Amino acid sequence: MLNGEDPPERPDYIVNIINGLERYNPEAVVNLEAYLQEQCEQKYCDCNANRTLLKLYQLNPDRMKDEVVTNILVKAMTQFPSPQFSLALHLINPSTIAQGELHEAVTKLRTLNIQLEGSEYARFWNTIDGDDLCADLIADISGFEDLIRANIANLVAQAFREVSLSQLESWLGLDSDAAAKFVTEVAGWTVGDNGVVTIPKNAENEAKKSEIREDVNIDMFSRVIRRSWEETV
């Protein structure tokens, strides 16, 4: 996964805001919002900068924009599995999302994130496909579905050496042809004639023999023998 906490794409003027007194300046909101828009148009995420923007919204609630808040949450979601979504969510004043359209949007995004974190991938894609609000919420985030699929594939590669293509279709939210294309061209896996996908061996999915060793010295052994002898006398 790409570095979503401190990405290399971060410009110097954002570094100065995050690390200096500018992070308390309400006027920095404009630059941070523009930077978020840049992230949304491209496939990188700067969660650190986005949290700085949410903190400024806390201090200056009159400057808060609902669409910016939801875009931050959607970008944070692309970093799963990680705590980024929860970290961003806890910086939003509860009173601002207690009711209204923002409440509905945040509730929906929280549901989607729970599904991802719980590995309920098929349910996640069903929610995305069957909900107009979800479609609106992710519309501003370029490559959202691609990023989510890449993260799912990474998790699958950590757990499996082989998995059926039909199962991957469900997890990736793709039809058979699209799933096969993703598996071979994006993930670099192999699809067999029997519909089984082979995943290259890596440090996480390689079966390892577990060896348990316990050193027992002479004194410990003699105590066990003596106790056993005393119990039989």
JSON list of C-alpha atoms in Angstrom, two decimals:
[
{"chain": "A", "resi": 1, "resn": "MET", "atom": "CA", "xyz": [0.00, 0.00, 0.00]},
{"chain": "A", "resi": 2, "resn": "LEU", "atom": "CA", "xyz": [1.16, 3.52, -0.78]},
{"chain": "A", "resi": 3, "resn": "ASN", "atom": "CA", "xyz": [2.09, 5.82, 2.09]},
{"chain": "A", "resi": 4, "resn": "GLY", "atom": "CA", "xyz": [-1.15, 7.60, 2.96]},
{"chain": "A", "resi": 5, "resn": "GLU", "atom": "CA", "xyz": [0.14, 9.27, 6.12]},
{"chain": "A", "resi": 6, "resn": "ASP", "atom": "CA", "xyz": [3.08, 11.24, 4.70]},
{"chain": "A", "resi": 7, "resn": "PRO", "atom": "CA", "xyz": [3.04, 10.81, 0.90]},
{"chain": "A", "resi": 8, "resn": "PRO", "atom": "CA", "xyz": [5.99, 11.94, -1.26]},
{"chain": "A", "resi": 9, "resn": "GLU", "atom": "CA", "xyz": [3.59, 14.05, -3.33]},
{"chain": "A", "resi": 10, "resn": "ARG", "atom": "CA", "xyz": [3.08, 16.49, -0.44]},
{"chain": "A", "resi": 11, "resn": "PRO", "atom": "CA", "xyz": [4.25, 19.98, -1.50]},
{"chain": "A", "resi": 12, "resn": "ASP", "atom": "CA", "xyz": [6.43, 22.18, 0.70]},
{"chain": "A", "resi": 13, "resn": "TYR", "atom": "CA", "xyz": [3.70, 24.70, 1.45]},
{"chain": "A", "resi": 14, "resn": "ILE", "atom": "CA", "xyz": [1.57, 21.92, 2.96]},
{"chain": "A", "resi": 15, "resn": "VAL", "atom": "CA", "xyz": [4.57, 20.70, 4.98]},
{"chain": "A", "resi": 16, "resn": "ASN", "atom": "CA", "xyz": [4.89, 24.21, 6.41]},
{"chain": "A", "resi": 17, "resn": "ILE", "atom": "CA", "xyz": [1.20, 24.27, 7.37]},
{"chain": "A", "resi": 18, "resn": "ILE", "atom": "CA", "xyz": [1.28, 20.86, 9.06]},
{"chain": "A", "resi": 19, "resn": "ASN", "atom": "CA", "xyz": [4.52, 21.42, 10.97]},
{"chain": "A", "resi": 20, "resn": "GLY", "atom": "CA", "xyz": [4.24, 25.11, 11.80]},
{"chain": "A", "resi": 21, "resn": "LEU", "atom": "CA", "xyz": [1.92, 27.60, 13.43]},
{"chain": "A", "resi": 22, "resn": "GLU", "atom": "CA", "xyz": [-0.04, 27.88, 10.18]},
{"chain": "A", "resi": 23, "resn": "ARG", "atom": "CA", "xyz": [-1.97, 24.78, 11.21]},
{"chain": "A", "resi": 24, "resn": "TYR", "atom": "CA", "xyz": [-3.89, 27.05, 13.60]},
{"chain": "A", "resi": 25, "resn": "ASN", "atom": "CA", "xyz": [-4.50, 29.78, 11.01]},
{"chain": "A", "resi": 26, "resn": "PRO", "atom": "CA", "xyz": [-8.07, 29.76, 9.66]},
{"chain": "A", "resi": 27, "resn": "GLU", "atom": "CA", "xyz": [-6.76, 31.09, 6.35]},
{"chain": "A", "resi": 28, "resn": "ALA", "atom": "CA", "xyz": [-4.89, 27.80, 5.84]},
{"chain": "A", "resi": 29, "resn": "VAL", "atom": "CA", "xyz": [-8.27, 26.15, 5.23]},
{"chain": "A", "resi": 30, "resn": "VAL", "atom": "CA", "xyz": [-8.29, 27.38, 1.62]},
{"chain": "A", "resi": 31, "resn": "ASN", "atom": "CA", "xyz": [-4.93, 25.80, 0.80]},
{"chain": "A", "resi": 32, "resn": "LEU", "atom": "CA", "xyz": [-5.78, 22.53, 2.55]},
{"chain": "A", "resi": 33, "resn": "GLU", "atom": "CA", "xyz": [-9.11, 22.29, 0.73]},
{"chain": "A", "resi": 34, "resn": "ALA", "atom": "CA", "xyz": [-7.39, 22.87, -2.60]},
{"chain": "A", "resi": 35, "resn": "TYR", "atom": "CA", "xyz": [-4.83, 20.22, -1.70]},
{"chain": "A", "resi": 36, "resn": "LEU", "atom": "CA", "xyz": [-7.61, 17.77, -0.86]},
{"chain": "A", "resi": 37, "resn": "GLN", "atom": "CA", "xyz": [-9.16, 18.43, -4.27]},
{"chain": "A", "resi": 38, "resn": "GLU", "atom": "CA", "xyz": [-5.81, 17.57, -5.83]},
{"chain": "A", "resi": 39, "resn": "GLN", "atom": "CA", "xyz": [-5.77, 14.29, -3.90]},
{"chain": "A", "resi": 40, "resn": "CYS", "atom": "CA", "xyz": [-9.29, 13.49, -5.07]},
{"chain": "A", "resi": 41, "resn": "GLU", "atom": "CA", "xyz": [-8.29, 14.02, -8.69]},
{"chain": "A", "resi": 42, "resn": "GLN", "atom": "CA", "xyz": [-5.24, 11.79, -8.31]},
{"chain": "A", "resi": 43, "resn": "LYS", "atom": "CA", "xyz": [-4.65, 8.41, -6.69]},
{"chain": "A", "resi": 44, "resn": "TYR", "atom": "CA", "xyz": [-2.73, 9.43, -3.59]},
{"chain": "A", "resi": 45, "resn": "CYS", "atom": "CA", "xyz": [-3.86, 10.38, -0.12]},
{"chain": "A", "resi": 46, "resn": "ASP", "atom": "CA", "xyz": [-2.42, 12.64, 2.58]},
{"chain": "A", "resi": 47, "resn": "CYS", "atom": "CA", "xyz": [-4.29, 11.69, 5.74]},
{"chain": "A", "resi": 48, "resn": "ASN", "atom": "CA", "xyz": [-2.04, 13.86, 7.90]},
{"chain": "A", "resi": 49, "resn": "ALA", "atom": "CA", "xyz": [-2.90, 17.01, 5.95]},
{"chain": "A", "resi": 50, "resn": "ASN", "atom": "CA", "xyz": [-6.58, 16.08, 5.84]},
{"chain": "A", "resi": 51, "resn": "ARG", "atom": "CA", "xyz": [-6.69, 15.65, 9.62]},
{"chain": "A", "resi": 52, "resn": "THR", "atom": "CA", "xyz": [-5.13, 19.10, 9.92]},
{"chain": "A", "resi": 53, "resn": "LEU", "atom": "CA", "xyz": [-8.03, 20.45, 7.86]},
{"chain": "A", "resi": 54, "resn": "LEU", "atom": "CA", "xyz": [-10.57, 18.68, 10.08]},
{"chain": "A", "resi": 55, "resn": "LYS", "atom": "CA", "xyz": [-8.92, 20.18, 13.18]},
{"chain": "A", "resi": 56, "resn": "LEU", "atom": "CA", "xyz": [-9.24, 23.64, 11.64]},
{"chain": "A", "resi": 57, "resn": "TYR", "atom": "CA", "xyz": [-12.93, 22.91, 11.03]},
{"chain": "A", "resi": 58, "resn": "GLN", "atom": "CA", "xyz": [-13.23, 22.08, 14.73]},
{"chain": "A", "resi": 59, "resn": "LEU", "atom": "CA", "xyz": [-11.77, 25.46, 15.63]},
{"chain": "A", "resi": 60, "resn": "ASN", "atom": "CA", "xyz": [-13.67, 27.31, 12.89]},
{"chain": "A", "resi": 61, "resn": "PRO", "atom": "CA", "xyz": [-17.01, 25.53, 12.39]},
{"chain": "A", "resi": 62, "resn": "ASP", "atom": "CA", "xyz": [-18.30, 28.35, 10.20]},
{"chain": "A", "resi": 63, "resn": "ARG", "atom": "CA", "xyz": [-15.77, 27.31, 7.54]},
{"chain": "A", "resi": 64, "resn": "MET", "atom": "CA", "xyz": [-16.77, 23.65, 7.45]},
{"chain": "A", "resi": 65, "resn": "LYS", "atom": "CA", "xyz": [-18.05, 22.25, 4.15]},
{"chain": "A", "resi": 66, "resn": "ASP", "atom": "CA", "xyz": [-20.03, 19.01, 4.13]},
{"chain": "A", "resi": 67, "resn": "GLU", "atom": "CA", "xyz": [-18.62, 17.84, 0.80]},
{"chain": "A", "resi": 68, "resn": "VAL", "atom": "CA", "xyz": [-15.05, 18.34, 2.00]},
{"chain": "A", "resi": 69, "resn": "VAL", "atom": "CA", "xyz": [-15.74, 16.31, 5.14]},
{"chain": "A", "resi": 70, "resn": "THR", "atom": "CA", "xyz": [-17.19, 13.39, 3.19]},
{"chain": "A", "resi": 71, "resn": "ASN", "atom": "CA", "xyz": [-14.36, 13.52, 0.65]},
{"chain": "A", "resi": 72, "resn": "ILE", "atom": "CA", "xyz": [-11.84, 13.26, 3.48]},
{"chain": "A", "resi": 73, "resn": "LEU", "atom": "CA", "xyz": [-13.64, 10.21, 4.85]},
{"chain": "A", "resi": 74, "resn": "VAL", "atom": "CA", "xyz": [-13.82, 8.54, 1.44]},
{"chain": "A", "resi": 75, "resn": "LYS", "atom": "CA", "xyz": [-10.11, 9.15, 0.84]},
{"chain": "A", "resi": 76, "resn": "ALA", "atom": "CA", "xyz": [-9.35, 7.72, 4.29]},
{"chain": "A", "resi": 77, "resn": "MET", "atom": "CA", "xyz": [-11.42, 4.65, 3.41]},
{"chain": "A", "resi": 78, "resn": "THR", "atom": "CA", "xyz": [-9.10, 3.92, 0.50]},
{"chain": "A", "resi": 79, "resn": "GLN", "atom": "CA", "xyz": [-6.34, 3.33, 3.05]},
{"chain": "A", "resi": 80, "resn": "PHE", "atom": "CA", "xyz": [-7.96, 0.26, 4.58]},
{"chain": "A", "resi": 81, "resn": "PRO", "atom": "CA", "xyz": [-6.94, -1.85, 6.40]},
{"chain": "A", "resi": 82, "resn": "SER", "atom": "CA", "xyz": [-5.75, 1.01, 8.60]},
{"chain": "A", "resi": 83, "resn": "PRO", "atom": "CA", "xyz": [-7.15, 3.27, 11.34]},
{"chain": "A", "resi": 84, "resn": "GLN", "atom": "CA", "xyz": [-7.23, 6.30, 9.03]},
{"chain": "A", "resi": 85, "resn": "PHE", "atom": "CA", "xyz": [-11.02, 6.36, 8.63]},
{"chain": "A", "resi": 86, "resn": "SER", "atom": "CA", "xyz": [-11.61, 6.19, 12.39]},
{"chain": "A", "resi": 87, "resn": "LEU", "atom": "CA", "xyz": [-8.96, 8.84, 13.05]},
{"chain": "A", "resi": 88, "resn": "ALA", "atom": "CA", "xyz": [-10.67, 11.23, 10.64]},
{"chain": "A", "resi": 89, "resn": "LEU", "atom": "CA", "xyz": [-14.15, 10.41, 11.91]},
{"chain": "A", "resi": 90, "resn": "HIS", "atom": "CA", "xyz": [-13.21, 11.21, 15.51]},
{"chain": "A", "resi": 91, "resn": "LEU", "atom": "CA", "xyz": [-12.09, 14.70, 14.49]},
{"chain": "A", "resi": 92, "resn": "ILE", "atom": "CA", "xyz": [-15.57, 15.62, 13.27]},
{"chain": "A", "resi": 93, "resn": "ASN", "atom": "CA", "xyz": [-17.67, 17.43, 15.85]},
{"chain": "A", "resi": 94, "resn": "PRO", "atom": "CA", "xyz": [-20.53, 15.02, 16.75]},
{"chain": "A", "resi": 95, "resn": "SER", "atom": "CA", "xyz": [-23.03, 17.87, 16.85]},
{"chain": "A", "resi": 96, "resn": "THR", "atom": "CA", "xyz": [-22.39, 18.66, 13.18]},
{"chain": "A", "resi": 97, "resn": "ILE", "atom": "CA", "xyz": [-23.26, 15.13, 12.06]},
{"chain": "A", "resi": 98, "resn": "ALA", "atom": "CA", "xyz": [-26.12, 14.50, 14.48]},
{"chain": "A", "resi": 99, "resn": "GLN", "atom": "CA", "xyz": [-28.80, 15.10, 11.87]},
{"chain": "A", "resi": 100, "resn": "GLY", "atom": "CA", "xyz": [-29.47, 16.20, 8.32]},
{"chain": "A", "resi": 101, "resn": "GLU", "atom": "CA", "xyz": [-27.79, 15.23, 5.07]},
{"chain": "A", "resi": 102, "resn": "LEU", "atom": "CA", "xyz": [-24.28, 15.08, 6.55]},
{"chain": "A", "resi": 103, "resn": "HIS", "atom": "CA", "xyz": [-25.52, 12.65, 9.21]},
{"chain": "A", "resi": 104, "resn": "GLU", "atom": "CA", "xyz": [-26.94, 10.39, 6.51]},
{"chain": "A", "resi": 105, "resn": "ALA", "atom": "CA", "xyz": [-23.76, 10.58, 4.45]},
{"chain": "A", "resi": 106, "resn": "VAL", "atom": "CA", "xyz": [-21.41, 9.87, 7.35]},
{"chain": "A", "resi": 107, "resn": "THR", "atom": "CA", "xyz": [-23.60, 6.99, 8.53]},
{"chain": "A", "resi": 108, "resn": "LYS", "atom": "CA", "xyz": [-23.44, 5.46, 5.05]},
{"chain": "A", "resi": 109, "resn": "LEU", "atom": "CA", "xyz": [-19.67, 5.86, 4.87]},
{"chain": "A", "resi": 110, "resn": "ARG", "atom": "CA", "xyz": [-19.27, 4.34, 8.32]},
{"chain": "A", "resi": 111, "resn": "THR", "atom": "CA", "xyz": [-21.28, 1.32, 7.15]},
{"chain": "A", "resi": 112, "resn": "LEU", "atom": "CA", "xyz": [-19.08, 0.90, 4.08]},
{"chain": "A", "resi": 113, "resn": "ASN", "atom": "CA", "xyz": [-15.92, 1.11, 6.17]},
{"chain": "A", "resi": 114, "resn": "ILE", "atom": "CA", "xyz": [-17.23, -1.46, 8.64]},
{"chain": "A", "resi": 115, "resn": "GLN", "atom": "CA", "xyz": [-17.93, -3.82, 5.75]},
{"chain": "A", "resi": 116, "resn": "LEU", "atom": "CA", "xyz": [-14.40, -3.41, 4.42]},
{"chain": "A", "resi": 117, "resn": "GLU", "atom": "CA", "xyz": [-12.75, -3.83, 7.80]},
{"chain": "A", "resi": 118, "resn": "GLY", "atom": "CA", "xyz": [-14.90, -6.91, 8.41]},
{"chain": "A", "resi": 119, "resn": "SER", "atom": "CA", "xyz": [-13.88, -8.44, 5.05]},
{"chain": "A", "resi": 120, "resn": "GLU", "atom": "CA", "xyz": [-17.51, -8.31, 3.89]},
{"chain": "A", "resi": 121, "resn": "TYR", "atom": "CA", "xyz": [-16.39, -7.43, 0.40]},
{"chain": "A", "resi": 122, "resn": "ALA", "atom": "CA", "xyz": [-19.39, -8.78, -1.53]},
{"chain": "A", "resi": 123, "resn": "ARG", "atom": "CA", "xyz": [-21.74, -6.84, 0.75]},
{"chain": "A", "resi": 124, "resn": "PHE", "atom": "CA", "xyz": [-19.60, -3.72, 0.30]},
{"chain": "A", "resi": 125, "resn": "TRP", "atom": "CA", "xyz": [-19.92, -3.86, -3.50]},
{"chain": "A", "resi": 126, "resn": "ASN", "atom": "CA", "xyz": [-23.64, -4.58, -3.27]},
{"chain": "A", "resi": 127, "resn": "THR", "atom": "CA", "xyz": [-24.05, -1.51, -1.08]},
{"chain": "A", "resi": 128, "resn": "ILE", "atom": "CA", "xyz": [-22.06, 0.62, -3.53]},
{"chain": "A", "resi": 129, "resn": "ASP", "atom": "CA", "xyz": [-23.97, -0.62, -6.57]},
{"chain": "A", "resi": 130, "resn": "GLY", "atom": "CA", "xyz": [-27.45, -0.37, -5.08]},
{"chain": "A", "resi": 131, "resn": "ASP", "atom": "CA", "xyz": [-27.32, 3.04, -3.44]},
{"chain": "A", "resi": 132, "resn": "ASP", "atom": "CA", "xyz": [-27.49, 6.42, -5.18]},
{"chain": "A", "resi": 133, "resn": "LEU", "atom": "CA", "xyz": [-26.07, 8.20, -2.13]},
{"chain": "A", "resi": 134, "resn": "CYS", "atom": "CA", "xyz": [-22.98, 5.97, -2.20]},
{"chain": "A", "resi": 135, "resn": "ALA", "atom": "CA", "xyz": [-22.51, 6.72, -5.87]},
{"chain": "A", "resi": 136, "resn": "ASP", "atom": "CA", "xyz": [-22.65, 10.45, -5.14]},
{"chain": "A", "resi": 137, "resn": "LEU", "atom": "CA", "xyz": [-20.22, 10.18, -2.21]},
{"chain": "A", "resi": 138, "resn": "ILE", "atom": "CA", "xyz": [-17.50, 8.40, -4.17]},
{"chain": "A", "resi": 139, "resn": "ALA", "atom": "CA", "xyz": [-18.03, 10.31, -7.43]},
{"chain": "A", "resi": 140, "resn": "ASP", "atom": "CA", "xyz": [-15.41, 12.95, -6.59]},
{"chain": "A", "resi": 141, "resn": "ILE", "atom": "CA", "xyz": [-12.71, 10.40, -5.74]},
{"chain": "A", "resi": 142, "resn": "SER", "atom": "CA", "xyz": [-10.84, 9.39, -8.88]},
{"chain": "A", "resi": 143, "resn": "GLY", "atom": "CA", "xyz": [-9.99, 5.69, -8.97]},
{"chain": "A", "resi": 144, "resn": "PHE", "atom": "CA", "xyz": [-11.85, 4.89, -5.74]},
{"chain": "A", "resi": 145, "resn": "GLU", "atom": "CA", "xyz": [-12.96, 1.42, -6.83]},
{"chain": "A", "resi": 146, "resn": "ASP", "atom": "CA", "xyz": [-9.53, 0.60, -8.27]},
{"chain": "A", "resi": 147, "resn": "LEU", "atom": "CA", "xyz": [-7.85, 1.54, -4.99]},
{"chain": "A", "resi": 148, "resn": "ILE", "atom": "CA", "xyz": [-10.27, -0.57, -2.97]},
{"chain": "A", "resi": 149, "resn": "ARG", "atom": "CA", "xyz": [-9.79, -3.57, -5.27]},
{"chain": "A", "resi": 150, "resn": "ALA", "atom": "CA", "xyz": [-6.01, -3.24, -5.05]},
{"chain": "A", "resi": 151, "resn": "ASN", "atom": "CA", "xyz": [-6.18, -3.32, -1.25]},
{"chain": "A", "resi": 152, "resn": "ILE", "atom": "CA", "xyz": [-8.52, -6.32, -1.27]},
{"chain": "A", "resi": 153, "resn": "ALA", "atom": "CA", "xyz": [-6.15, -8.13, -3.64]},
{"chain": "A", "resi": 154, "resn": "ASN", "atom": "CA", "xyz": [-3.24, -7.37, -1.35]},
{"chain": "A", "resi": 155, "resn": "LEU", "atom": "CA", "xyz": [-5.08, -8.89, 1.61]},
{"chain": "A", "resi": 156, "resn": "VAL", "atom": "CA", "xyz": [-6.07, -11.95, -0.43]},
{"chain": "A", "resi": 157, "resn": "ALA", "atom": "CA", "xyz": [-2.43, -12.44, -1.45]},
{"chain": "A", "resi": 158, "resn": "GLN", "atom": "CA", "xyz": [-1.43, -12.45, 2.21]},
{"chain": "A", "resi": 159, "resn": "ALA", "atom": "CA", "xyz": [-3.87, -15.23, 3.07]},
{"chain": "A", "resi": 160, "resn": "PHE", "atom": "CA", "xyz": [-4.14, -17.52, 0.03]},
{"chain": "A", "resi": 161, "resn": "ARG", "atom": "CA", "xyz": [-2.01, -19.40, -2.49]},
{"chain": "A", "resi": 162, "resn": "GLU", "atom": "CA", "xyz": [-5.05, -20.52, -4.47]},
{"chain": "A", "resi": 163, "resn": "VAL", "atom": "CA", "xyz": [-8.59, -19.18, -4.71]},
{"chain": "A", "resi": 164, "resn": "SER", "atom": "CA", "xyz": [-11.42, -19.70, -7.17]},
{"chain": "A", "resi": 165, "resn": "LEU", "atom": "CA", "xyz": [-12.05, -17.01, -9.76]},
{"chain": "A", "resi": 166, "resn": "SER", "atom": "CA", "xyz": [-15.75, -17.05, -8.86]},
{"chain": "A", "resi": 167, "resn": "GLN", "atom": "CA", "xyz": [-14.86, -16.15, -5.27]},
{"chain": "A", "resi": 168, "resn": "LEU", "atom": "CA", "xyz": [-12.66, -13.31, -6.46]},
{"chain": "A", "resi": 169, "resn": "GLU", "atom": "CA", "xyz": [-15.49, -12.01, -8.65]},
{"chain": "A", "resi": 170, "resn": "SER", "atom": "CA", "xyz": [-17.55, -11.60, -5.49]},
{"chain": "A", "resi": 171, "resn": "TRP", "atom": "CA", "xyz": [-14.74, -10.03, -3.47]},
{"chain": "A", "resi": 172, "resn": "LEU", "atom": "CA", "xyz": [-13.73, -7.63, -6.24]},
{"chain": "A", "resi": 173, "resn": "GLY", "atom": "CA", "xyz": [-17.24, -6.74, -7.37]},
{"chain": "A", "resi": 174, "resn": "LEU", "atom": "CA", "xyz": [-16.46, -7.67, -10.98]},
{"chain": "A", "resi": 175, "resn": "ASP", "atom": "CA", "xyz": [-17.96, -9.97, -13.59]},
{"chain": "A", "resi": 176, "resn": "SER", "atom": "CA", "xyz": [-16.01, -12.99, -14.81]},
{"chain": "A", "resi": 177, "resn": "ASP", "atom": "CA", "xyz": [-14.14, -11.33, -17.67]},
{"chain": "A", "resi": 178, "resn": "ALA", "atom": "CA", "xyz": [-13.30, -8.18, -15.70]},
{"chain": "A", "resi": 179, "resn": "ALA", "atom": "CA", "xyz": [-12.15, -10.24, -12.71]},
{"chain": "A", "resi": 180, "resn": "ALA", "atom": "CA", "xyz": [-9.90, -12.39, -14.90]},
{"chain": "A", "resi": 181, "resn": "LYS", "atom": "CA", "xyz": [-8.40, -9.25, -16.46]},
{"chain": "A", "resi": 182, "resn": "PHE", "atom": "CA", "xyz": [-7.79, -7.68, -13.05]},
{"chain": "A", "resi": 183, "resn": "VAL", "atom": "CA", "xyz": [-6.25, -10.86, -11.67]},
{"chain": "A", "resi": 184, "resn": "THR", "atom": "CA", "xyz": [-3.80, -11.28, -14.54]},
{"chain": "A", "resi": 185, "resn": "GLU", "atom": "CA", "xyz": [-3.01, -7.70, -15.57]},
{"chain": "A", "resi": 186, "resn": "VAL", "atom": "CA", "xyz": [-3.20, -5.82, -12.27]},
{"chain": "A", "resi": 187, "resn": "ALA", "atom": "CA", "xyz": [-2.46, -8.42, -9.60]},
{"chain": "A", "resi": 188, "resn": "GLY", "atom": "CA", "xyz": [-0.12, -10.50, -11.74]},
{"chain": "A", "resi": 189, "resn": "TRP", "atom": "CA", "xyz": [-1.71, -13.81, -10.77]},
{"chain": "A", "resi": 190, "resn": "THR", "atom": "CA", "xyz": [-2.45, -16.82, -12.96]},
{"chain": "A", "resi": 191, "resn": "VAL", "atom": "CA", "xyz": [-5.88, -18.18, -13.88]},
{"chain": "A", "resi": 192, "resn": "GLY", "atom": "CA", "xyz": [-5.97, -21.91, -14.57]},
{"chain": "A", "resi": 193, "resn": "ASP", "atom": "CA", "xyz": [-8.28, -23.73, -16.97]},
{"chain": "A", "resi": 194, "resn": "ASN", "atom": "CA", "xyz": [-10.17, -25.06, -13.95]},
{"chain": "A", "resi": 195, "resn": "GLY", "atom": "CA", "xyz": [-11.04, -21.55, -12.79]},
{"chain": "A", "resi": 196, "resn": "VAL", "atom": "CA", "xyz": [-8.57, -21.60, -9.92]},
{"chain": "A", "resi": 197, "resn": "VAL", "atom": "CA", "xyz": [-6.35, -18.55, -9.46]},
{"chain": "A", "resi": 198, "resn": "THR", "atom": "CA", "xyz": [-2.78, -19.20, -8.37]},
{"chain": "A", "resi": 199, "resn": "ILE", "atom": "CA", "xyz": [-1.10, -16.54, -6.25]},
{"chain": "A", "resi": 200, "resn": "PRO", "atom": "CA", "xyz": [2.71, -16.39, -6.07]},
{"chain": "A", "resi": 201, "resn": "LYS", "atom": "CA", "xyz": [4.33, -17.38, -2.82]},
{"chain": "A", "resi": 202, "resn": "ASN", "atom": "CA", "xyz": [5.19, -14.53, -0.48]},
{"chain": "A", "resi": 203, "resn": "ALA", "atom": "CA", "xyz": [6.25, -14.06, 3.13]},
{"chain": "A", "resi": 204, "resn": "GLU", "atom": "CA", "xyz": [2.64, -13.98, 4.37]},
{"chain": "A", "resi": 205, "resn": "ASN", "atom": "CA", "xyz": [0.98, -16.82, 2.44]},
{"chain": "A", "resi": 206, "resn": "GLU", "atom": "CA", "xyz": [3.82, -19.33, 2.61]},
{"chain": "A", "resi": 207, "resn": "ALA", "atom": "CA", "xyz": [3.08, -22.25, 4.91]},
{"chain": "A", "resi": 208, "resn": "LYS", "atom": "CA", "xyz": [5.66, -22.45, 7.66]},
{"chain": "A", "resi": 209, "resn": "LYS", "atom": "CA", "xyz": [6.39, -25.35, 9.94]},
{"chain": "A", "resi": 210, "resn": "SER", "atom": "CA", "xyz": [5.88, -24.36, 13.53]},
{"chain": "A", "resi": 211, "resn": "GLU", "atom": "CA", "xyz": [8.62, -25.60, 15.82]},
{"chain": "A", "resi": 212, "resn": "ILE", "atom": "CA", "xyz": [8.16, -25.41, 19.57]},
{"chain": "A", "resi": 213, "resn": "ARG", "atom": "CA", "xyz": [11.20, -26.03, 21.72]},
{"chain": "A", "resi": 214, "resn": "GLU", "atom": "CA", "xyz": [11.45, -25.96, 25.46]},
{"chain": "A", "resi": 215, "resn": "ASP", "atom": "CA", "xyz": [14.71, -26.37, 27.30]},
{"chain": "A", "resi": 216, "resn": "VAL", "atom": "CA", "xyz": [14.51, -28.53, 30.42]},
{"chain": "A", "resi": 217, "resn": "ASN", "atom": "CA", "xyz": [17.53, -28.60, 32.70]},
{"chain": "A", "resi": 218, "resn": "ILE", "atom": "CA", "xyz": [18.59, -31.45, 35.00]},
{"chain": "A", "resi": 219, "resn": "ASP", "atom": "CA", "xyz": [17.22, -29.82, 38.15]},
{"chain": "A", "resi": 220, "resn": "MET", "atom": "CA", "xyz": [13.75, -29.42, 36.62]},
{"chain": "A", "resi": 221, "resn": "PHE", "atom": "CA", "xyz": [13.78, -33.01, 35.40]},
{"chain": "A", "resi": 222, "resn": "SER", "atom": "CA", "xyz": [14.87, -34.37, 38.78]},
{"chain": "A", "resi": 223, "resn": "ARG", "atom": "CA", "xyz": [12.09, -32.46, 40.56]},
{"chain": "A", "resi": 224, "resn": "VAL", "atom": "CA", "xyz": [9.49, -34.00, 38.26]},
{"chain": "A", "resi": 225, "resn": "ILE", "atom": "CA", "xyz": [10.87, -37.51, 38.91]},
{"chain": "A", "resi": 226, "resn": "ARG", "atom": "CA", "xyz": [10.99, -36.95, 42.68]},
{"chain": "A", "resi": 227, "resn": "ARG", "atom": "CA", "xyz": [7.44, -35.59, 42.79]},
{"chain": "A", "resi": 228, "resn": "SER", "atom": "CA", "xyz": [6.19, -38.55, 40.76]},
{"chain": "A", "resi": 229, "resn": "TRP", "atom": "CA", "xyz": [7.98, -41.00, 43.09]},
{"chain": "A", "resi": 230, "resn": "GLU", "atom": "CA", "xyz": [6.58, -39.30, 46.22]},
{"chain": "A", "resi": 231, "resn": "GLU", "atom": "CA", "xyz": [3.03, -39.52, 44.87]},
{"chain": "A", "resi": 232, "resn": "THR", "atom": "CA", "xyz": [3.34, -43.29, 44.34]},
{"chain": "A", "resi": 233, "resn": "VAL", "atom": "CA", "xyz": [4.75, -44.04, 47.81]}
]
